Amino acid sequence: MEVIKIDGQHKLNGKVKIHGAKNATVALIPALCLADEEVILQGVPNISDVQVLAEILEFLDVEVTLKGDEFIANPKNMKNKELPNSLASKLRASYYFMGSLLGKFNEVKMKMPGGCYLGPRPINLHIKGFESLGVERIDDYDGYHLKTDSLVGSHIYLDFASVGATINIILAATKAQGITVIENAAKEPEIIDVCNLLNKMGAKIKGAGTDEITITGVDYLHSCIHEIIPDRIEAGTYLIIAAAVGENVVIDNIIPQHLDSLTSKLKEMGVNLEICEDSIVVKESFNEYKAIDVTTQTYPGFATDLQQPLTALLTKANGISKITDSIYPERFKHVLELQKMGAKVSTFMNMAIVEKNDNLNGAQVSATDLRGGAAMIVAGLMAKGITEIDNIYHIDRGYTKIDEVLSSLGAKIWREKKSDD
Ligand code: EPU
């Protein structure tokens, strides 16, 4: 077993270059399978989710080459096969193969997708969307066996603006006959990125980034090169880290508008931010931070993925902060871990209540999930003494070499192998 160790309370200085967005990449890779020619993605993050997706593509006879931050794939000879559970269960985004294989072959067979446990994560809206396009769920299998003779465009209203359901329906509808309209579609930047890739491949998608997306089905999708948008959650995590222990830190290669909901809250706390065209500079503030109230919402509201790292930062803020997660009401496993470090945090329903205690102590804690792991890194960097974080495979699913990036800024952070007994 490998752990991350942090010797806290060292000030950080320097520049972080943000990688391509994880939650775009994990949809772009299944999306490119709809093409019949080679597709190149640029700016791909070096995370374990990408390795698993590459293995899934190879299993489906797609040629894959990973060269630096380029992901080159040719789905010309792709075959439709039941996805092995050993791969599909490693990440949530394996559900995007439902839309992509339905679009390409009119049939898909896979078990439940995996990913972080954040409370119940149903996919009923994905299935309802596919059914509107003429797909039938066949009851011969302990998982999902979805099939149709032909996909036919339809008018779909989503009960909730789900990121996954919006993208999955777009993937299937891209090759359906006729026109599909998705109403109450999700508006996250990652959805726009997926539609931009598909349009470059020859798809006809309009309205991405609004709550009504129109897809006119096409027969053939061709080669293209696509550069992935910067990861607003990775950027947000480093902004929070810089607010916690930074002296002068530049977060570079970002789209600042994607971070408006976070930067407005950081400013309200009193974090010293300078927002530039494609970077944000965080300078040490000599005034105490103020407590804030935050509620997570769909984009452009405050991202649920930043709720957990922000909770750790708020232990520094004077007063009582309240963070409500309206997207995942049970996304609070990090709270118990923060308590082990002396944080005065408690939960009530879907809310974390954080009281100031800037004397956190290093402790043995767990990365309970991806962003919970990021919260432990924020806390470990602020705490006195050594913090040891286990289950770090969660962190490696979404952050490119986070320990190396933080070391380059002056943090005392390293990996250690431990025996499993
Ligand atoms: N929901 C349903 N039915 C559905 C789909 C969703 O009830 O069919 C509910 C969910 O239970 C949840 C809410 O709708 O309460 C939001 O779910 P959504 O479908 O929008 O999320 P997702 O597609 O499963 C993606 C990201 C998450 C991120 C959420 C919200 C990927 C692979 N995952 O998940 O990212 O938190 O959108 O923005 O893109 C992470 O990066 O750490 C992460 C968990």
CSV table of N, CA and C in Angstrom, one decimal, residues 237-357:
chain,number,residue,atom,x,y,z
A,237,THR,N,-9.0,23.4,-6.7
A,237,THR,CA,-8.3,22.8,-5.5
A,237,THR,C,-7.0,23.5,-5.2
A,238,TYR,N,-6.2,23.8,-6.3
A,238,TYR,CA,-4.9,24.5,-6.0
A,238,TYR,C,-5.2,26.0,-5.5
A,239,LEU,N,-6.3,26.6,-6.0
A,239,LEU,CA,-6.6,27.9,-5.4
A,239,LEU,C,-6.9,27.8,-3.9
A,240,ILE,N,-7.6,26.8,-3.5
A,240,ILE,CA,-7.9,26.6,-2.1
A,240,ILE,C,-6.6,26.3,-1.3
A,241,ILE,N,-5.7,25.5,-1.9
A,241,ILE,CA,-4.4,25.2,-1.3
A,241,ILE,C,-3.6,26.5,-1.1
A,242,ALA,N,-3.6,27.3,-2.2
A,242,ALA,CA,-2.9,28.6,-2.1
A,242,ALA,C,-3.4,29.5,-1.1
A,243,ALA,N,-4.8,29.5,-1.0
A,243,ALA,CA,-5.4,30.4,0.0
A,243,ALA,C,-5.0,29.8,1.4
A,244,ALA,N,-4.8,28.5,1.6
A,244,ALA,CA,-4.5,27.9,2.9
A,244,ALA,C,-3.1,28.2,3.3
A,245,VAL,N,-2.1,28.0,2.4
A,245,VAL,CA,-0.7,28.0,2.8
A,245,VAL,C,0.2,28.7,1.8
A,246,GLY,N,-0.4,29.5,0.8
A,246,GLY,CA,0.4,30.1,-0.2
A,246,GLY,C,0.9,31.5,0.2
A,247,GLU,N,2.1,31.8,-0.3
A,247,GLU,CA,2.7,33.1,-0.1
A,247,GLU,C,2.5,33.9,-1.4
A,248,ASN,N,2.8,33.3,-2.5
A,248,ASN,CA,2.6,33.9,-3.8
A,248,ASN,C,2.5,32.8,-4.8
A,249,VAL,N,1.3,32.4,-5.2
A,249,VAL,CA,1.1,31.2,-6.0
A,249,VAL,C,0.3,31.6,-7.3
A,250,VAL,N,0.8,31.2,-8.5
A,250,VAL,CA,0.1,31.5,-9.7
A,250,VAL,C,-0.6,30.2,-10.2
A,251,ILE,N,-1.9,30.2,-10.4
A,251,ILE,CA,-2.6,29.1,-11.0
A,251,ILE,C,-2.8,29.5,-12.5
A,252,ASP,N,-2.1,28.7,-13.3
A,252,ASP,CA,-1.9,29.1,-14.7
A,252,ASP,C,-2.7,28.1,-15.7
A,253,ASN,N,-3.0,28.6,-16.9
A,253,ASN,CA,-3.6,27.8,-17.9
A,253,ASN,C,-5.1,27.4,-17.5
A,254,ILE,N,-5.8,28.5,-17.1
A,254,ILE,CA,-7.2,28.2,-16.7
A,254,ILE,C,-8.2,29.2,-17.4
A,255,ILE,N,-9.5,28.9,-17.3
A,255,ILE,CA,-10.5,29.8,-17.8
A,255,ILE,C,-11.1,30.4,-16.5
A,256,PRO,N,-10.7,31.6,-16.1
A,256,PRO,CA,-11.2,32.1,-14.8
A,256,PRO,C,-12.7,32.1,-14.7
A,257,GLN,N,-13.5,32.4,-15.8
A,257,GLN,CA,-14.9,32.4,-15.7
A,257,GLN,C,-15.5,31.1,-15.1
A,258,HIS,N,-14.8,30.0,-15.5
A,258,HIS,CA,-15.3,28.7,-15.0
A,258,HIS,C,-15.2,28.6,-13.5
A,259,LEU,N,-14.4,29.5,-12.9
A,259,LEU,CA,-14.1,29.4,-11.4
A,259,LEU,C,-14.8,30.6,-10.7
A,260,ASP,N,-15.7,31.3,-11.4
A,260,ASP,CA,-16.4,32.5,-10.7
A,260,ASP,C,-17.0,32.1,-9.4
A,261,SER,N,-17.7,31.0,-9.4
A,261,SER,CA,-18.5,30.7,-8.1
A,261,SER,C,-17.5,30.5,-7.0
A,262,LEU,N,-16.3,30.0,-7.2
A,262,LEU,CA,-15.3,29.8,-6.2
A,262,LEU,C,-14.7,31.1,-5.8
A,263,THR,N,-14.2,31.8,-6.9
A,263,THR,CA,-13.4,33.0,-6.6
A,263,THR,C,-14.3,34.0,-5.9
A,264,SER,N,-15.6,34.1,-6.2
A,264,SER,CA,-16.4,35.1,-5.5
A,264,SER,C,-16.5,34.7,-4.0
A,265,LYS,N,-16.6,33.4,-3.7
A,265,LYS,CA,-16.6,33.0,-2.2
A,265,LYS,C,-15.3,33.2,-1.6
A,266,LEU,N,-14.2,33.0,-2.3
A,266,LEU,CA,-12.8,33.2,-1.7
A,266,LEU,C,-12.7,34.7,-1.4
A,267,LYS,N,-13.1,35.5,-2.3
A,267,LYS,CA,-13.0,37.0,-2.1
A,267,LYS,C,-13.8,37.4,-0.8
A,268,GLU,N,-15.0,36.8,-0.7
A,268,GLU,CA,-15.9,37.1,0.4
A,268,GLU,C,-15.2,36.7,1.7
A,269,MET,N,-14.4,35.7,1.7
A,269,MET,CA,-13.6,35.3,2.9
A,269,MET,C,-12.5,36.2,3.2
A,270,GLY,N,-12.0,36.9,2.1
A,270,GLY,CA,-10.9,37.8,2.3
A,270,GLY,C,-9.6,37.3,1.7
A,271,VAL,N,-9.7,36.3,0.8
A,271,VAL,CA,-8.5,35.8,0.2
A,271,VAL,C,-8.0,36.8,-0.9
A,272,ASN,N,-6.7,37.0,-0.9
A,272,ASN,CA,-6.1,38.0,-1.7
A,272,ASN,C,-5.9,37.4,-3.2
A,273,LEU,N,-6.8,37.7,-4.1
A,273,LEU,CA,-6.7,37.1,-5.4
A,273,LEU,C,-6.5,38.2,-6.5
A,274,GLU,N,-5.7,37.9,-7.5
A,274,GLU,CA,-5.7,38.8,-8.7
A,274,GLU,C,-6.1,37.9,-9.9
A,275,ILE,N,-7.2,38.2,-10.5
A,275,ILE,CA,-7.7,37.4,-11.6
A,275,ILE,C,-7.2,38.0,-12.9
A,276,CYS,N,-6.4,37.2,-13.7
A,276,CYS,CA,-5.9,37.7,-15.0
A,276,CYS,C,-6.6,37.0,-16.1
A,277,GLU,N,-6.1,37.1,-17.3
A,277,GLU,CA,-6.8,36.5,-18.5
A,277,GLU,C,-6.9,35.0,-18.4
A,278,ASP,N,-5.8,34.3,-18.2
A,278,ASP,CA,-5.8,32.9,-18.1
A,278,ASP,C,-5.0,32.3,-16.9
A,279,SER,N,-5.0,33.1,-15.9
A,279,SER,CA,-4.4,32.7,-14.6
A,279,SER,C,-5.0,33.5,-13.4
A,280,ILE,N,-4.7,33.0,-12.3
A,280,ILE,CA,-5.1,33.7,-11.0
A,280,ILE,C,-3.9,33.7,-10.1
A,281,VAL,N,-3.6,34.8,-9.5
A,281,VAL,CA,-2.5,34.9,-8.5
A,281,VAL,C,-3.1,35.0,-7.1
A,282,VAL,N,-2.6,34.1,-6.2
A,282,VAL,CA,-3.0,34.2,-4.9
A,282,VAL,C,-1.9,34.6,-4.0
A,283,LYS,N,-2.1,35.7,-3.3
A,283,LYS,CA,-1.0,36.2,-2.4
A,283,LYS,C,-1.5,36.1,-0.9
A,284,GLU,N,-0.5,35.9,-0.1
A,284,GLU,CA,-0.8,35.7,1.4
A,284,GLU,C,-1.6,36.9,1.9
A,285,SER,N,-2.6,36.6,2.6
A,285,SER,CA,-3.4,37.7,3.2
A,285,SER,C,-3.0,37.9,4.7
A,286,PHE,N,-2.8,39.1,5.2
A,286,PHE,CA,-2.4,39.2,6.5
A,286,PHE,C,-3.6,39.5,7.5
A,287,ASN,N,-4.8,39.6,6.9
A,287,ASN,CA,-6.0,39.7,7.7
A,287,ASN,C,-6.6,38.3,7.9
A,288,GLU,N,-7.3,38.1,9.0
A,288,GLU,CA,-8.0,36.8,9.2
A,288,GLU,C,-9.1,36.6,8.2
A,289,TYR,N,-9.2,35.3,7.7
A,289,TYR,CA,-10.3,35.0,6.8
A,289,TYR,C,-11.6,35.1,7.6
A,290,LYS,N,-12.7,35.4,6.8
A,290,LYS,CA,-14.1,35.4,7.5
A,290,LYS,C,-14.8,34.2,7.1
A,291,ALA,N,-15.7,33.7,8.0
A,291,ALA,CA,-16.5,32.6,7.8
A,291,ALA,C,-17.5,32.9,6.6
A,292,ILE,N,-17.9,31.9,5.9
A,292,ILE,CA,-18.9,32.1,4.8
A,292,ILE,C,-19.9,31.0,4.8
A,293,ASP,N,-21.0,31.2,4.1
A,293,ASP,CA,-22.0,30.1,3.8
A,293,ASP,C,-22.0,29.8,2.3
A,294,VAL,N,-22.0,28.5,2.0
A,294,VAL,CA,-22.0,28.1,0.6
A,294,VAL,C,-23.0,27.0,0.4
A,295,THR,N,-23.7,27.0,-0.8
A,295,THR,CA,-24.5,25.9,-1.1
A,295,THR,C,-24.1,25.4,-2.5
A,296,THR,N,-23.9,24.1,-2.7
A,296,THR,CA,-23.5,23.6,-4.0
A,296,THR,C,-24.7,23.6,-4.9
A,297,GLN,N,-24.4,23.8,-6.2
A,297,GLN,CA,-25.5,23.8,-7.2
A,297,GLN,C,-24.9,23.3,-8.5
A,298,THR,N,-25.8,23.1,-9.5
A,298,THR,CA,-25.3,22.8,-10.8
A,298,THR,C,-24.6,24.1,-11.4
A,299,TYR,N,-23.8,23.9,-12.4
A,299,TYR,CA,-23.1,25.0,-13.0
A,299,TYR,C,-24.1,26.0,-13.6
A,300,PRO,N,-23.8,27.3,-13.4
A,300,PRO,CA,-22.7,28.0,-12.9
A,300,PRO,C,-22.6,28.2,-11.4
A,301,GLY,N,-23.4,27.4,-10.6
A,301,GLY,CA,-23.4,27.5,-9.1
A,301,GLY,C,-22.1,26.9,-8.6
A,302,PHE,N,-22.0,26.9,-7.3
A,302,PHE,CA,-20.7,26.4,-6.6
A,302,PHE,C,-20.7,24.9,-6.8
A,303,ALA,N,-19.5,24.4,-7.3
A,303,ALA,CA,-19.3,23.0,-7.7
A,303,ALA,C,-19.3,22.1,-6.5
A,304,THR,N,-20.1,21.0,-6.5
A,304,THR,CA,-20.0,20.0,-5.4
A,304,THR,C,-18.6,19.5,-5.2
A,305,ASP,N,-17.9,19.4,-6.3
A,305,ASP,CA,-16.5,18.8,-6.3
A,305,ASP,C,-15.5,19.6,-5.5
A,306,LEU,N,-15.9,20.9,-5.2
A,306,LEU,CA,-15.0,21.7,-4.5
A,306,LEU,C,-15.4,21.9,-3.0
A,307,GLN,N,-16.6,21.4,-2.7
A,307,GLN,CA,-17.1,21.5,-1.4
A,307,GLN,C,-16.2,20.9,-0.3
A,308,GLN,N,-15.6,19.7,-0.7
A,308,GLN,CA,-14.8,19.0,0.4
A,308,GLN,C,-13.5,19.7,0.6
A,309,PRO,N,-12.7,20.1,-0.4
A,309,PRO,CA,-11.5,20.9,-0.2
A,309,PRO,C,-11.8,22.2,0.6
A,310,LEU,N,-12.9,22.8,0.2
A,310,LEU,CA,-13.2,24.1,0.8
A,310,LEU,C,-13.5,23.9,2.3
A,311,THR,N,-14.1,22.8,2.7
A,311,THR,CA,-14.4,22.6,4.1
A,311,THR,C,-13.1,22.6,4.9
A,312,ALA,N,-12.0,22.0,4.4
A,312,ALA,CA,-10.7,22.0,5.1
A,312,ALA,C,-10.2,23.5,5.3
A,313,LEU,N,-10.3,24.3,4.2
A,313,LEU,CA,-9.8,25.7,4.3
A,313,LEU,C,-10.6,26.5,5.3
A,314,LEU,N,-11.9,26.2,5.4
A,314,LEU,CA,-12.8,27.0,6.3
A,314,LEU,C,-12.4,26.8,7.8
A,315,THR,N,-11.6,25.8,8.1
A,315,THR,CA,-11.2,25.7,9.5
A,315,THR,C,-10.3,26.9,9.9
A,316,LYS,N,-9.8,27.6,8.9
A,316,LYS,CA,-9.0,28.8,9.2
A,316,LYS,C,-9.8,30.1,9.3
A,317,ALA,N,-11.1,30.0,9.0
A,317,ALA,CA,-11.9,31.2,8.9
A,317,ALA,C,-12.6,31.6,10.2
A,318,ASN,N,-12.5,32.8,10.5
A,318,ASN,CA,-13.1,33.3,11.8
A,318,ASN,C,-14.6,33.3,11.8
A,319,GLY,N,-15.1,32.5,12.8
A,319,GLY,CA,-16.6,32.5,12.9
A,319,GLY,C,-17.1,31.1,12.5
A,320,ILE,N,-18.3,30.9,12.2
A,320,ILE,CA,-18.9,29.6,11.9
A,320,ILE,C,-19.4,29.6,10.4
A,321,SER,N,-18.8,28.7,9.6
A,321,SER,CA,-19.2,28.6,8.2
A,321,SER,C,-20.1,27.4,8.0
A,322,LYS,N,-21.0,27.5,7.1
A,322,LYS,CA,-22.0,26.4,6.8
A,322,LYS,C,-21.8,26.1,5.3
A,323,ILE,N,-21.6,24.8,5.0
A,323,ILE,CA,-21.6,24.4,3.6
A,323,ILE,C,-22.6,23.3,3.4
A,324,THR,N,-23.5,23.6,2.5
A,324,THR,CA,-24.7,22.7,2.2
A,324,THR,C,-24.4,22.1,0.8
A,325,ASP,N,-24.5,20.7,0.7
A,325,ASP,CA,-24.4,20.1,-0.6
A,325,ASP,C,-25.8,19.7,-1.1
A,326,SER,N,-26.3,20.4,-2.1
A,326,SER,CA,-27.6,20.1,-2.6
A,326,SER,C,-27.5,19.1,-3.7
A,327,ILE,N,-26.3,18.8,-4.2
A,327,ILE,CA,-26.2,17.8,-5.3
A,327,ILE,C,-26.0,16.4,-4.7
A,328,TYR,N,-25.1,16.3,-3.8
A,328,TYR,CA,-24.9,15.0,-3.1
A,328,TYR,C,-25.0,15.2,-1.6
A,329,PRO,N,-26.2,15.0,-1.1
A,329,PRO,CA,-26.4,15.3,0.4
A,329,PRO,C,-25.6,14.4,1.3
A,330,GLU,N,-25.0,13.3,0.8
A,330,GLU,CA,-24.2,12.5,1.7
A,330,GLU,C,-22.7,12.7,1.5
A,331,ARG,N,-22.3,13.7,0.8
A,331,ARG,CA,-20.8,13.8,0.4
A,331,ARG,C,-20.0,14.4,1.6
A,332,PHE,N,-20.0,13.8,2.7
A,332,PHE,CA,-19.4,14.4,3.9
A,332,PHE,C,-18.5,13.4,4.6
A,333,LYS,N,-18.0,12.4,3.9
A,333,LYS,CA,-17.1,11.4,4.7
A,333,LYS,C,-15.8,12.0,5.1
A,334,HIS,N,-15.4,13.1,4.5
A,334,HIS,CA,-14.2,13.8,4.8
A,334,HIS,C,-14.2,14.4,6.2
A,335,VAL,N,-15.5,14.7,6.7
A,335,VAL,CA,-15.7,15.4,7.9
A,335,VAL,C,-15.1,14.6,9.1
A,336,LEU,N,-15.3,13.3,9.1
A,336,LEU,CA,-14.8,12.4,10.2
A,336,LEU,C,-13.2,12.5,10.1
A,337,GLU,N,-12.7,12.5,8.9
A,337,GLU,CA,-11.2,12.5,8.8
A,337,GLU,C,-10.6,13.9,9.3
A,338,LEU,N,-11.4,15.0,9.0
A,338,LEU,CA,-10.9,16.3,9.5
A,338,LEU,C,-11.0,16.3,11.0
A,339,GLN,N,-12.0,15.7,11.6
A,339,GLN,CA,-12.1,15.7,13.0
A,339,GLN,C,-10.9,15.0,13.7
A,340,LYS,N,-10.3,14.0,13.0
A,340,LYS,CA,-9.2,13.3,13.5
A,340,LYS,C,-8.0,14.2,13.7
A,341,MET,N,-8.0,15.3,12.9
A,341,MET,CA,-6.9,16.3,12.9
A,341,MET,C,-7.2,17.4,13.9
A,342,GLY,N,-8.3,17.4,14.5
A,342,GLY,CA,-8.7,18.4,15.5
A,342,GLY,C,-9.6,19.4,15.0
A,343,ALA,N,-10.1,19.3,13.7
A,343,ALA,CA,-11.0,20.3,13.2
A,343,ALA,C,-12.3,20.3,13.9
A,344,LYS,N,-12.9,21.5,14.1
A,344,LYS,CA,-14.2,21.6,14.7
A,344,LYS,C,-15.3,21.6,13.6
A,345,VAL,N,-15.5,20.4,13.1
A,345,VAL,CA,-16.5,20.3,12.0
A,345,VAL,C,-17.6,19.3,12.4
A,346,SER,N,-18.8,19.6,12.1
A,346,SER,CA,-19.9,18.6,12.4
A,346,SER,C,-20.8,18.6,11.2
A,347,THR,N,-21.7,17.6,11.1
A,347,THR,CA,-22.7,17.7,10.0
A,347,THR,C,-24.1,17.7,10.6
A,348,PHE,N,-25.0,18.3,9.8
A,348,PHE,CA,-26.4,18.2,10.1
A,348,PHE,C,-27.1,18.2,8.8
A,349,MET,N,-27.9,17.0,8.6
A,349,MET,CA,-28.5,16.8,7.3
A,349,MET,C,-27.5,16.9,6.2
A,350,ASN,N,-27.7,17.7,5.2
A,350,ASN,CA,-26.8,17.8,4.1
A,350,ASN,C,-25.8,19.0,4.2
A,351,MET,N,-25.5,19.3,5.5
A,351,MET,CA,-24.7,20.5,5.8
A,351,MET,C,-23.5,20.2,6.7
A,352,ALA,N,-22.3,20.8,6.3
A,352,ALA,CA,-21.2,20.8,7.3
A,352,ALA,C,-21.1,22.1,8.0
A,353,ILE,N,-20.9,22.1,9.3
A,353,ILE,CA,-20.8,23.3,10.0
A,353,ILE,C,-19.3,23.4,10.6
A,354,VAL,N,-18.6,24.4,10.2
A,354,VAL,CA,-17.2,24.5,10.5
A,354,VAL,C,-16.9,25.7,11.4
A,355,GLU,N,-16.3,25.4,12.5
A,355,GLU,CA,-15.9,26.5,13.4
A,355,GLU,C,-14.4,26.6,13.3
A,356,LYS,N,-13.9,27.9,13.5
A,356,LYS,CA,-12.5,28.1,13.4
A,356,LYS,C,-11.6,27.3,14.3
A,357,ASN,N,-10.6,26.6,13.8
A,357,ASN,CA,-9.6,26.0,14.6
A,357,ASN,C,-8.3,26.0,13.8
